PDB file of C-alpha atoms and ligand atoms in Angstrom:
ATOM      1  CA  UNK A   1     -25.900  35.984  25.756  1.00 85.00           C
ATOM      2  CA  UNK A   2     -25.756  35.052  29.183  1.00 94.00           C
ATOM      3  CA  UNK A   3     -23.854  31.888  30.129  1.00 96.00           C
ATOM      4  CA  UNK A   4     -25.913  30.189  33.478  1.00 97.00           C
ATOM      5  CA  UNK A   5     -22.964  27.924  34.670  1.00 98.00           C
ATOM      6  CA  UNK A   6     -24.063  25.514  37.776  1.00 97.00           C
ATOM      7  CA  UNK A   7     -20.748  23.038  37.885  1.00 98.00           C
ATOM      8  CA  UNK A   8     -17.555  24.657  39.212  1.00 98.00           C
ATOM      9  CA  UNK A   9     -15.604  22.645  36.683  1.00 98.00           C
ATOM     10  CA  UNK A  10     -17.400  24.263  34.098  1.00 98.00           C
ATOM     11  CA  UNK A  11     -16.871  27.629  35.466  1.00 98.00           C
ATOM     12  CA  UNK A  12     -13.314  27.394  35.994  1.00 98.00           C
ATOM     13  CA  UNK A  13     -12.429  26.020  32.234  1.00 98.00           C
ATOM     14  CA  UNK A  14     -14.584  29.266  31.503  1.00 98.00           C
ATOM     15  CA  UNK A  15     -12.615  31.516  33.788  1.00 98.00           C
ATOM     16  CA  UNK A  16      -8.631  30.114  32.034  1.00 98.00           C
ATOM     17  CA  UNK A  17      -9.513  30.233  28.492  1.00 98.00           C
ATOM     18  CA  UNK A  18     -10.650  33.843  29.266  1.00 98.00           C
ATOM     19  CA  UNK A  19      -7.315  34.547  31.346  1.00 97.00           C
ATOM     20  CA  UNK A  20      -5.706  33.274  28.709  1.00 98.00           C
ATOM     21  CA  UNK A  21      -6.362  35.301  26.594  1.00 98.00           C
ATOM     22  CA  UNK A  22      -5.501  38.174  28.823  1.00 98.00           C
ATOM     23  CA  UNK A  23      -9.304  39.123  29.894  1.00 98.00           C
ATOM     24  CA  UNK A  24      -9.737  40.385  33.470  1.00 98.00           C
ATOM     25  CA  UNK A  25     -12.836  39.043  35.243  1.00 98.00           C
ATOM     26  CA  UNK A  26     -15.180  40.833  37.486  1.00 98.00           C
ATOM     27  CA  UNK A  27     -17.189  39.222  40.414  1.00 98.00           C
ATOM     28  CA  UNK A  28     -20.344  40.276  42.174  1.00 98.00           C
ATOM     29  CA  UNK A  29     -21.328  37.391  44.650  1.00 98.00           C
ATOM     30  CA  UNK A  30     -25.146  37.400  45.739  1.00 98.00           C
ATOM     31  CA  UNK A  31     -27.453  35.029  47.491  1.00 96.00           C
ATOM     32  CA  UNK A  32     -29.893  36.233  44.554  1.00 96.00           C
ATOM     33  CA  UNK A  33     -33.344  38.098  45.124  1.00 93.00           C
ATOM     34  CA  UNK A  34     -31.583  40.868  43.171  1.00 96.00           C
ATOM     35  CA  UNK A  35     -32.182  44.860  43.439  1.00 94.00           C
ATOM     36  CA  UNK A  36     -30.728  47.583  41.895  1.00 94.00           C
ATOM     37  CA  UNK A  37     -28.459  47.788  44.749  1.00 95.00           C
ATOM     38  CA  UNK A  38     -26.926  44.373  42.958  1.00 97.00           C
ATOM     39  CA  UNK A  39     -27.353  45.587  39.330  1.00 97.00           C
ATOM     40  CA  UNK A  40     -25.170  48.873  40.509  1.00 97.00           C
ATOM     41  CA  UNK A  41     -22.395  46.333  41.619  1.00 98.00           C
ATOM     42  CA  UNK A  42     -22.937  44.434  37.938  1.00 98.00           C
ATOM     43  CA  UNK A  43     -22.786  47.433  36.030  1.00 98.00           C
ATOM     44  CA  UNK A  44     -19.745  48.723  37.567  1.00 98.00           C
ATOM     45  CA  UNK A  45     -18.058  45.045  36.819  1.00 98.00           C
ATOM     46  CA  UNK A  46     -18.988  45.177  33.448  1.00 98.00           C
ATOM     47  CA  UNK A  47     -17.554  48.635  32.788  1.00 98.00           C
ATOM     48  CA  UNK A  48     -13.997  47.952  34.435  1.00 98.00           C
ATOM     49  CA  UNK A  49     -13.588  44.030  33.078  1.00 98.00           C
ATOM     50  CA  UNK A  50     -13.808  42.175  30.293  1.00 98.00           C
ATOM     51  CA  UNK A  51     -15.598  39.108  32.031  1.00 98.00           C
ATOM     52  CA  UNK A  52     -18.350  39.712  34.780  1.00 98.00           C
ATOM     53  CA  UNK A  53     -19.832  36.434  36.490  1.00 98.00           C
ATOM     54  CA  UNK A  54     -22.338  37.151  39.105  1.00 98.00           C
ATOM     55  CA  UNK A  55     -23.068  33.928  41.824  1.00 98.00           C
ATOM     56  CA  UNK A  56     -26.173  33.327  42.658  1.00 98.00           C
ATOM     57  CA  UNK A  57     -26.224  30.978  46.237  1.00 97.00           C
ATOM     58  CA  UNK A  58     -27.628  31.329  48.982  1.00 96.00           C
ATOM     59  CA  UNK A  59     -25.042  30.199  51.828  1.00 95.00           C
ATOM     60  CA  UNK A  60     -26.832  27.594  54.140  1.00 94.00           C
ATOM     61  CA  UNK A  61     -23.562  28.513  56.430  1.00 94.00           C
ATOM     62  CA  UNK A  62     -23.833  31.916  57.180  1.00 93.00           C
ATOM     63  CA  UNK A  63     -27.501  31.724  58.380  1.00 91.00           C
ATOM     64  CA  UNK A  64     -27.724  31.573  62.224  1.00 84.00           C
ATOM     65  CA  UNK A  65     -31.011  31.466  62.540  1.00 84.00           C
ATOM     66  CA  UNK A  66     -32.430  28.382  60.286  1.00 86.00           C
ATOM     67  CA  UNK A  67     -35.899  30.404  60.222  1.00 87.00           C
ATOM     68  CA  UNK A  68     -34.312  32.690  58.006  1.00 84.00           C
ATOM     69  CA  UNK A  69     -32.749  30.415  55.800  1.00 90.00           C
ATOM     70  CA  UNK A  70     -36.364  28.788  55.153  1.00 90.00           C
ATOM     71  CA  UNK A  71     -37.983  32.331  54.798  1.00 85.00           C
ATOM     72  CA  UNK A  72     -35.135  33.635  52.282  1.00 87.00           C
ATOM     73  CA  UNK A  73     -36.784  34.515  48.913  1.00 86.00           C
ATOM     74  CA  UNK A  74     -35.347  31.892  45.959  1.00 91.00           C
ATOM     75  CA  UNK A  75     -35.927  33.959  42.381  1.00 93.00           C
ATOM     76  CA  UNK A  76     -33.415  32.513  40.155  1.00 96.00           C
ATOM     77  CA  UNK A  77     -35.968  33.294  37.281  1.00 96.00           C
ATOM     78  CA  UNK A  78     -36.810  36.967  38.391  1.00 97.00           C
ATOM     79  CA  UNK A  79     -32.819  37.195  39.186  1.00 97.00           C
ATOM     80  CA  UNK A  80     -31.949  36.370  35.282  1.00 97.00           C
ATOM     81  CA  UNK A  81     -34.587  38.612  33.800  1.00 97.00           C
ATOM     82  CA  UNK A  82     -33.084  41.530  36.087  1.00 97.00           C
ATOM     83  CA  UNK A  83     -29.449  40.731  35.071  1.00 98.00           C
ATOM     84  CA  UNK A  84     -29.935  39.777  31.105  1.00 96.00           C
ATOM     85  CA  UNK A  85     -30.036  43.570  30.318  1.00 96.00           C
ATOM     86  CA  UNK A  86     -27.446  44.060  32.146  1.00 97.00           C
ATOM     87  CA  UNK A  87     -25.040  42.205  29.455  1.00 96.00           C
ATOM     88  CA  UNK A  88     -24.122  40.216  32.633  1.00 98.00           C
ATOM     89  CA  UNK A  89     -21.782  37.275  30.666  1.00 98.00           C
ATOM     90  CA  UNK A  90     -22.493  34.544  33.381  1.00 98.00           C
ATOM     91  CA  UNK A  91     -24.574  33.461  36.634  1.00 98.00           C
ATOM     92  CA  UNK A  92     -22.960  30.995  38.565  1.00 98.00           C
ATOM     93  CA  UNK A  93     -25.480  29.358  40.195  1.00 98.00           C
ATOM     94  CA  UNK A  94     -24.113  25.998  41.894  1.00 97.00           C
ATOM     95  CA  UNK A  95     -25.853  23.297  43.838  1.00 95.00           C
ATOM     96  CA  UNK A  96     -24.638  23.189  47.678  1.00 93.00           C
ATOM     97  CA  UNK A  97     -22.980  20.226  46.774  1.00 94.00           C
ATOM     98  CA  UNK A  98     -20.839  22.196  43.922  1.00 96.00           C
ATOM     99  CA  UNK A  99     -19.630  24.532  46.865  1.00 96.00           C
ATOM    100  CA  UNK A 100     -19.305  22.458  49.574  1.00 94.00           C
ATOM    101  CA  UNK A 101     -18.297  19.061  48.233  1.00 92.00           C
ATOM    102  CA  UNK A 102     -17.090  17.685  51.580  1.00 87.00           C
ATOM    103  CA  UNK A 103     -20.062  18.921  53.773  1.00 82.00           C
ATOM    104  CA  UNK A 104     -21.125  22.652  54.621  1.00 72.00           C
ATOM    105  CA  UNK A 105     -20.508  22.507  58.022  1.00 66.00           C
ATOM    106  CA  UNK A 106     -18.616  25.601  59.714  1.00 56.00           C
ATOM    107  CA  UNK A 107     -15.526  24.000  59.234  1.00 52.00           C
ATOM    108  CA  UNK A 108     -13.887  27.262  58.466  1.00 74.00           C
ATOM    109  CA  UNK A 109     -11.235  28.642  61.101  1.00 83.00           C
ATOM    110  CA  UNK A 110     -10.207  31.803  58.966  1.00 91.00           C
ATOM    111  CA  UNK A 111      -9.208  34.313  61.202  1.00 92.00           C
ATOM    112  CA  UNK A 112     -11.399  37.182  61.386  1.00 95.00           C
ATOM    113  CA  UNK A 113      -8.766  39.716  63.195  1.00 93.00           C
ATOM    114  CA  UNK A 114     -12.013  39.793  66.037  1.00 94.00           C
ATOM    115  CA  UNK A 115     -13.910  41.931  63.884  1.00 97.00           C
ATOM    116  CA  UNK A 116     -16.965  40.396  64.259  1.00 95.00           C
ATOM    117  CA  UNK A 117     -17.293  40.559  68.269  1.00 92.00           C
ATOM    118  CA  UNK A 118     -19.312  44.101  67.243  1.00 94.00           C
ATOM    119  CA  UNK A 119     -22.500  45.188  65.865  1.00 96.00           C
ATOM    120  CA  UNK A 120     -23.765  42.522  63.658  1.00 95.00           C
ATOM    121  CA  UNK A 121     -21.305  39.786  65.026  1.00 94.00           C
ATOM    122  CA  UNK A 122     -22.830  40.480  68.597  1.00 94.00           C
ATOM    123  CA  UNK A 123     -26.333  39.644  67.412  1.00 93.00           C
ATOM    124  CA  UNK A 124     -25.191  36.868  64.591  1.00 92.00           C
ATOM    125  CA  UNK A 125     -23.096  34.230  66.551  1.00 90.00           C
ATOM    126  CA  UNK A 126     -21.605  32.264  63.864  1.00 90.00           C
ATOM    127  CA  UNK A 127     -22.330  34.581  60.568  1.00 93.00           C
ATOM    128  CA  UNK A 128     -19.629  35.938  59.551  1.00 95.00           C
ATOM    129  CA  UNK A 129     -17.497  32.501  60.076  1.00 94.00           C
ATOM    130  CA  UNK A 130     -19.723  31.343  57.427  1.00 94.00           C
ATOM    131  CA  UNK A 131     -19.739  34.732  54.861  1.00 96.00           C
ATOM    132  CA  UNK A 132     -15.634  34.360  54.976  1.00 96.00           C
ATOM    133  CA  UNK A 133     -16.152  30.667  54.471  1.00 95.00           C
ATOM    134  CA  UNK A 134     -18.260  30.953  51.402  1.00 96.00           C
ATOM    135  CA  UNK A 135     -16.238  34.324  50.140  1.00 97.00           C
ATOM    136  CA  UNK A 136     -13.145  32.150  49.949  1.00 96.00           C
ATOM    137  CA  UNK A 137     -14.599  29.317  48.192  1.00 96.00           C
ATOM    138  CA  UNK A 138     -16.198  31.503  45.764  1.00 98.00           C
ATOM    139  CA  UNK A 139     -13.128  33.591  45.561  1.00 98.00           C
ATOM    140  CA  UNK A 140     -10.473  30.182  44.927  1.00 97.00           C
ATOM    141  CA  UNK A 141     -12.941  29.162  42.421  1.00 98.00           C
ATOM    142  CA  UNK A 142     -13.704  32.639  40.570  1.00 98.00           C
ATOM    143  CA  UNK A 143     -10.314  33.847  41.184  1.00 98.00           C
ATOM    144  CA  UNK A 144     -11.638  37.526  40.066  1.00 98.00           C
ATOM    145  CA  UNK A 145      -9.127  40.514  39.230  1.00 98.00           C
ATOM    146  CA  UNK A 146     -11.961  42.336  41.304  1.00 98.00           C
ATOM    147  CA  UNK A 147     -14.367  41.556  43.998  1.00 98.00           C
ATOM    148  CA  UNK A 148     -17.700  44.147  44.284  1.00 98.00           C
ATOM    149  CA  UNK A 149     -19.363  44.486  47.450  1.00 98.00           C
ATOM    150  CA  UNK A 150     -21.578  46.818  48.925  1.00 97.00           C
ATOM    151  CA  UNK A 151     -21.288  49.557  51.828  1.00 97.00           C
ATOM    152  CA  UNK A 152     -24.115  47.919  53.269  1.00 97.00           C
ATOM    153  CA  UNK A 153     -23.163  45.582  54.782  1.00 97.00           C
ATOM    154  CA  UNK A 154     -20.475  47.813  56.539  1.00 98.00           C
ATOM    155  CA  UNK A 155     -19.011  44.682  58.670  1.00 98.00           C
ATOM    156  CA  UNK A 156     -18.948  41.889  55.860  1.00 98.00           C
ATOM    157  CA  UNK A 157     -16.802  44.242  53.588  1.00 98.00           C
ATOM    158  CA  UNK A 158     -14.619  45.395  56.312  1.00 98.00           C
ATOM    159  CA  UNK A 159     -14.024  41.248  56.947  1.00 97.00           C
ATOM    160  CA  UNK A 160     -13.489  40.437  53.565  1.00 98.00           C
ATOM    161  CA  UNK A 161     -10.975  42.799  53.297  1.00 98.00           C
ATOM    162  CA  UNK A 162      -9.059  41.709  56.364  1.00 98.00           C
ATOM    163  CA  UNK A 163      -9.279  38.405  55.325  1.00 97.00           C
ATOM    164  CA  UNK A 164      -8.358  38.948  51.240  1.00 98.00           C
ATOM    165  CA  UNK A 165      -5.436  40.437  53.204  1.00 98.00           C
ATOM    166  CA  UNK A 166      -4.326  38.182  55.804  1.00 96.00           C
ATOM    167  CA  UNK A 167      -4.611  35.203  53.151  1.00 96.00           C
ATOM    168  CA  UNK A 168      -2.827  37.081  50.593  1.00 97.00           C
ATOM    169  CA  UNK A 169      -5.667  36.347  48.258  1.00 98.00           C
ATOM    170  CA  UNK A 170      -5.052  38.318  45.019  1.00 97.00           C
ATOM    171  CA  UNK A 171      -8.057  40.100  44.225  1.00 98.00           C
ATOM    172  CA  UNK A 172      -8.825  43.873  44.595  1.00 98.00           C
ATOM    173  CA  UNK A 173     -12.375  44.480  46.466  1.00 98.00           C
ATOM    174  CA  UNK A 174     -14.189  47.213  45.411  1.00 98.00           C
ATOM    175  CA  UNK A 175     -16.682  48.622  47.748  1.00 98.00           C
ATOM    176  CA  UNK A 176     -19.961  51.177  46.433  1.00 97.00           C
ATOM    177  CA  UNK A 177     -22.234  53.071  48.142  1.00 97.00           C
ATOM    178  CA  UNK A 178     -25.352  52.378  49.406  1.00 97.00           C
ATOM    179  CA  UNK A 179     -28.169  52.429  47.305  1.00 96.00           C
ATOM    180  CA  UNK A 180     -31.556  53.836  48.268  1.00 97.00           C
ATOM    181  CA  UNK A 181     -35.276  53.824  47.914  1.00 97.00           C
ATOM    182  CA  UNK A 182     -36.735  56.941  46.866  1.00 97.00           C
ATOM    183  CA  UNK A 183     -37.066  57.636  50.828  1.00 97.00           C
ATOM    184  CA  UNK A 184     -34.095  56.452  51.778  1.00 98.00           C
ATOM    185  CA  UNK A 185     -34.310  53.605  52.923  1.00 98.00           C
ATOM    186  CA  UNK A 186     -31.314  51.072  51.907  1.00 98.00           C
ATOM    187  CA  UNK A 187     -31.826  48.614  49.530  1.00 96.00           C
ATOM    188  CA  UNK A 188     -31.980  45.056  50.492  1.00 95.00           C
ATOM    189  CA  UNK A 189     -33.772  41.365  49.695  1.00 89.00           C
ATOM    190  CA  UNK A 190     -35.570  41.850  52.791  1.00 89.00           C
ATOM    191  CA  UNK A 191     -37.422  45.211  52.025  1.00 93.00           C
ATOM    192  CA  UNK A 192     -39.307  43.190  50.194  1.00 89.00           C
ATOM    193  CA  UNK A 193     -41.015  41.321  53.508  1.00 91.00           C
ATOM    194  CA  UNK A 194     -42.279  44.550  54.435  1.00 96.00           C
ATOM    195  CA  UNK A 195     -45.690  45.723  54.292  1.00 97.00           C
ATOM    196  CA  UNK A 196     -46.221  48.841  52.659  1.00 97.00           C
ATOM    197  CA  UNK A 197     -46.985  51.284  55.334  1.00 97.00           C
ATOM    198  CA  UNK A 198     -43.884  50.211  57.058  1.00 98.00           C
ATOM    199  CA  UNK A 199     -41.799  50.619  53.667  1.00 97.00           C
ATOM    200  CA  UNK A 200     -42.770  53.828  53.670  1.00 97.00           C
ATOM    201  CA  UNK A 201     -41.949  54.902  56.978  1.00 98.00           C
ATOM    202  CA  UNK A 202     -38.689  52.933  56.982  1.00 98.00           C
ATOM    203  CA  UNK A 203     -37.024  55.775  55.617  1.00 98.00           C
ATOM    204  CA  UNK A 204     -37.020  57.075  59.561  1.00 98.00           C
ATOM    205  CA  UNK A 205     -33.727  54.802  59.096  1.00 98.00           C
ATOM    206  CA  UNK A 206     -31.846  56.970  57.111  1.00 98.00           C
ATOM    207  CA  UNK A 207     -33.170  60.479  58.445  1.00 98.00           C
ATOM    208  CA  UNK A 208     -31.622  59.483  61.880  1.00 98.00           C
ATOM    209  CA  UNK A 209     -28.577  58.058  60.475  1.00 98.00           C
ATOM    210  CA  UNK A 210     -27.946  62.209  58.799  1.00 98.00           C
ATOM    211  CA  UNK A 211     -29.233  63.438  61.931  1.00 98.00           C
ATOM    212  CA  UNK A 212     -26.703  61.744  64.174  1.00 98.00           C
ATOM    213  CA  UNK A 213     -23.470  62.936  61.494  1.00 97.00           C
ATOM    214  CA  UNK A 214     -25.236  66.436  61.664  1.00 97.00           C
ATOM    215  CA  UNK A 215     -25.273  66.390  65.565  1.00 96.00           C
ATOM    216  CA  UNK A 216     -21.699  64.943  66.095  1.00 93.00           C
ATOM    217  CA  UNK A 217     -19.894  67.408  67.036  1.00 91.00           C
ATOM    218  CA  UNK A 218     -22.164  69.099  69.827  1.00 92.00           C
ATOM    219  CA  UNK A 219     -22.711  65.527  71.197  1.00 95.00           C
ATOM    220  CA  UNK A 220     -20.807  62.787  72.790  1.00 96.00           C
ATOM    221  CA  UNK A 221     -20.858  59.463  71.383  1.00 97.00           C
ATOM    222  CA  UNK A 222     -23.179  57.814  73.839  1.00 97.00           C
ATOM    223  CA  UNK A 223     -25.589  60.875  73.549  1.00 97.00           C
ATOM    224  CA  UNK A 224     -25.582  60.216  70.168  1.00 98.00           C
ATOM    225  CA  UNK A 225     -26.134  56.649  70.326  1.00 98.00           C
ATOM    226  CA  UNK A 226     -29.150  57.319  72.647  1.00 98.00           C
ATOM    227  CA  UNK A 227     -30.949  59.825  70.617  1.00 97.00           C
ATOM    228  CA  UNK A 228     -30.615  57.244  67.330  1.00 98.00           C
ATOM    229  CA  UNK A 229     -32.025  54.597  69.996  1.00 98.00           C
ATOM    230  CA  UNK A 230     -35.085  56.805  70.935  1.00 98.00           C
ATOM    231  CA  UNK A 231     -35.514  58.427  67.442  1.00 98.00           C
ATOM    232  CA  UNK A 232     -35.714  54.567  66.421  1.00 98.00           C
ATOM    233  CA  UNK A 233     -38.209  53.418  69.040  1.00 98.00           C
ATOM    234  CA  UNK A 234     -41.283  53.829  66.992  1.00 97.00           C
ATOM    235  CA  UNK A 235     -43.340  51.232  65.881  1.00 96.00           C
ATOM    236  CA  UNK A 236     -43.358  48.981  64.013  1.00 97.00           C
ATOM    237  CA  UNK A 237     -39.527  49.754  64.259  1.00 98.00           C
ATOM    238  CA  UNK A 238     -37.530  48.331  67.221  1.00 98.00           C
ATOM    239  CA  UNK A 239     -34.170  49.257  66.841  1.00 98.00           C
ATOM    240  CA  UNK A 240     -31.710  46.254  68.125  1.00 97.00           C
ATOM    241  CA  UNK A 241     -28.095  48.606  68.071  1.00 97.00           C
ATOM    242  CA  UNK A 242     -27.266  52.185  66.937  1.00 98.00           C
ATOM    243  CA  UNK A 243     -23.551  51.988  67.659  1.00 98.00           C
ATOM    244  CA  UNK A 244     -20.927  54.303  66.796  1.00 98.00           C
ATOM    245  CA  UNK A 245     -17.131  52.271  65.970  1.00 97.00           C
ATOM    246  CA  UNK A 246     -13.928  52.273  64.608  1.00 97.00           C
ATOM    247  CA  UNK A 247     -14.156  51.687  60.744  1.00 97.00           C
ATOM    248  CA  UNK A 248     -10.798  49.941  60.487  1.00 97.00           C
ATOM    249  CA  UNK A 249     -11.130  47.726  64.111  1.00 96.00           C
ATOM    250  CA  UNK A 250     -15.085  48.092  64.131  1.00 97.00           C
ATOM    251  CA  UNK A 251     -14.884  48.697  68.054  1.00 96.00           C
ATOM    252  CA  UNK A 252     -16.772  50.385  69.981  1.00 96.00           C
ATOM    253  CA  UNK A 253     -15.883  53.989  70.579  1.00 97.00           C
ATOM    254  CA  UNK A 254     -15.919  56.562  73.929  1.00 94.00           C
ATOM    255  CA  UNK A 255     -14.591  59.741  72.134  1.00 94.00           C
ATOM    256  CA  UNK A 256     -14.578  60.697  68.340  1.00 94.00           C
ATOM    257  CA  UNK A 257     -11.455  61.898  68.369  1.00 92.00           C
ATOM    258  CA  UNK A 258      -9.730  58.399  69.139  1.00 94.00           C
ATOM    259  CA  UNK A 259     -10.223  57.490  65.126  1.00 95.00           C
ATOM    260  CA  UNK A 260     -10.048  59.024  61.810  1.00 96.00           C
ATOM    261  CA  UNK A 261     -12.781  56.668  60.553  1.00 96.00           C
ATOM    262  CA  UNK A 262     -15.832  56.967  62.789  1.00 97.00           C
ATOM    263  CA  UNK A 263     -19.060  54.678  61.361  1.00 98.00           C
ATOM    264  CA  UNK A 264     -22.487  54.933  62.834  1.00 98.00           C
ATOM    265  CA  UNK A 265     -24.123  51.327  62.325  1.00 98.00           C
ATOM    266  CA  UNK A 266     -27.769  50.693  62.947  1.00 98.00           C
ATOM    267  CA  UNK A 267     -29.741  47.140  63.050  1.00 98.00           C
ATOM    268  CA  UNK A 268     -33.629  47.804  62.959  1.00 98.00           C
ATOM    269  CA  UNK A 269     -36.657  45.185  63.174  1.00 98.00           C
ATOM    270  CA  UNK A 270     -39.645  46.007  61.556  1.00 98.00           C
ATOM    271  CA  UNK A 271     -42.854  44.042  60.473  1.00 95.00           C
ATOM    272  CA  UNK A 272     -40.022  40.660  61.786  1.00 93.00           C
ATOM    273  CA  UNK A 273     -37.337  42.042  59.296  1.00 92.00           C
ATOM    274  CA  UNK A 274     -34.342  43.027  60.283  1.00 93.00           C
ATOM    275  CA  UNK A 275     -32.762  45.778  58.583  1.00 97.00           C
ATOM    276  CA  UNK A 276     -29.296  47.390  58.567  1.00 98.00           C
ATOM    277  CA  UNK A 277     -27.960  50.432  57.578  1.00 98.00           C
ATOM    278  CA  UNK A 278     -24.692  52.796  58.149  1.00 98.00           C
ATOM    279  CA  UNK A 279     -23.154  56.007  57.181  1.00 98.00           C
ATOM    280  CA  UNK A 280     -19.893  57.529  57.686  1.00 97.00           C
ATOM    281  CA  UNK A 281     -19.533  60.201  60.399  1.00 97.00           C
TER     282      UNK A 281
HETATM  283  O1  LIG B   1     -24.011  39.866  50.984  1.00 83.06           O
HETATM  284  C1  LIG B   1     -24.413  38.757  50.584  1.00 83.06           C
HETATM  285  O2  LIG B   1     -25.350  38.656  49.803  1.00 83.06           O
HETATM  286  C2  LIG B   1     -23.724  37.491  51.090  1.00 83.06           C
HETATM  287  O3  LIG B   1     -23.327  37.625  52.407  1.00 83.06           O
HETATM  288  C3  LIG B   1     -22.562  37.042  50.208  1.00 83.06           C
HETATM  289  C4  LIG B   1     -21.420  38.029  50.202  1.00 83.06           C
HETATM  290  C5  LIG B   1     -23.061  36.813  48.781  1.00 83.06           C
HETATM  291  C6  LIG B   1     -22.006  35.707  50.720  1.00 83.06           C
HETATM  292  O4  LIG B   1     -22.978  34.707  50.726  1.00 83.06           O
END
């Protein structure tokens, strides 16, 4: 049976009589609207620990643009019925006051090594301030053996990691692949704004993503970056970056061959969506 916890307290006497009795917990933390890109994360938790909590909050801090707070599906209901046949053993699902007990403004100064000047930190002035903010709450409170994230969101795990390390935090992140609609297209909350027709042709997203790797090495990086802009300029899709960087700095790159870790990134707006998307060269 699933336990739905929504006071901290609650869920931390939860978390030490498990530790206690030597059980290592596993956390996947979501702002809800779940897909089987989430479930993935979930099942993997519940196969490597003995306790899995999932969150369920949706982070008022890392929003930069308030229309999208507003406009962010709420499903808690949907979210449980997706998750009880999981085996899932708890949803946290706290009140803002629960995480944020002395306010939720960006009070957070966690250094962020300058990896979000790039890609989705260019477009997103204050985001990622607030994902690190919230990731450390949840993470002092949850205090997980392992942390599950996706490849997704290429940036935020690349942060998180940066900053589990910087702060010493002890918790192991585990990052898994993308996963995909039948036609490609990577699975997010906000697929679900689209409108059918441009669901369907969304998968453009990924088929330039393959065709940039397959093209890298009779191309130069701006070439390449070009040709994903123009294969991208279709409507409804506008593409907002295609940007090839450094997956351990996330900077921009001239020349291939100055990293052993090259990631194309993409940022797409269709139908008023935004939608990212990455994959590694
Ligand atoms: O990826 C998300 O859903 C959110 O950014 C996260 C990590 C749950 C923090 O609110």
């Amino acid at each position: 049976m699933v336990a739905v916890i929504e006071k901290t307290s609650d869920l931390v006497s939860l978390i030490q009589n498990n530790k206690q009795k030597g059980n290592t917990v596993g956390f996947v933390p979501t702002m809800g609207a779940l897909h089987k890109g989430h479930l993935t994360l979930v099942k993997k938790s519940i196969k490597e620990n003995d306790l899995t909590i999932v969150s369920i909050f949706i982070n008022p801090t890392q929003f930069n643009d308030k229309k999208d707070l507003a406009k962010y599906p709420r499903t808690l209901e949907a979210d449980l019925e997706k998750l009880i046949p999981t085996g899932v053993d708890v949803v946290f699902a706290p009140t803002i006051l629960e995480i944020y007990p002395d306010g939720d403004e960006k009070g957070s100064n966690i250094d962020l090594g300058d990896l979000d000047n790039n890609l989705e930190g260019a477009f997103r002035p204050g985001h990622f301030k607030g994902v690190a903010q919230v990731v450390k709450r949840l993470l002092e409170i949850v205090t997980p053996d392992k942390l599950y994230m996706g490849q997704k969101d290429f940036q935020q795990f690349t942060i998180i990691q940066y900053m589990i390390d910087s702060l010493k935090i002890k918790t192991n992140l585990v990052v898994c692949p993308i996963i995909r609609e039948p036609n490609g297209l990577a699975m997010s909350s906000r697929n679900e704004r689209l409108s059918h027709s441009t669901r369907e042709k969304a998968g453009i997203i990924y088929t330039t993503l393959k065709a940039i790797k397959k093209s890298k090495g009779n191309k130069t990086i701006k070439e390449l970056e070009q040709y994903g802009l123009k294969r991208l300029s279709i409507a409804p899709f506008e593409p907002e970056y295609v940007s090839i960087v450094d997956g351990h700095k996330l900077t921009l790159l001239n020349d291939m061959n100055d990293t052993d870790y090259a990631v194309v990134c993409v940022a797409v707006w269709a139908d008023g969506v935004r939608l990212i998307d990455n994959i590694i060269l």
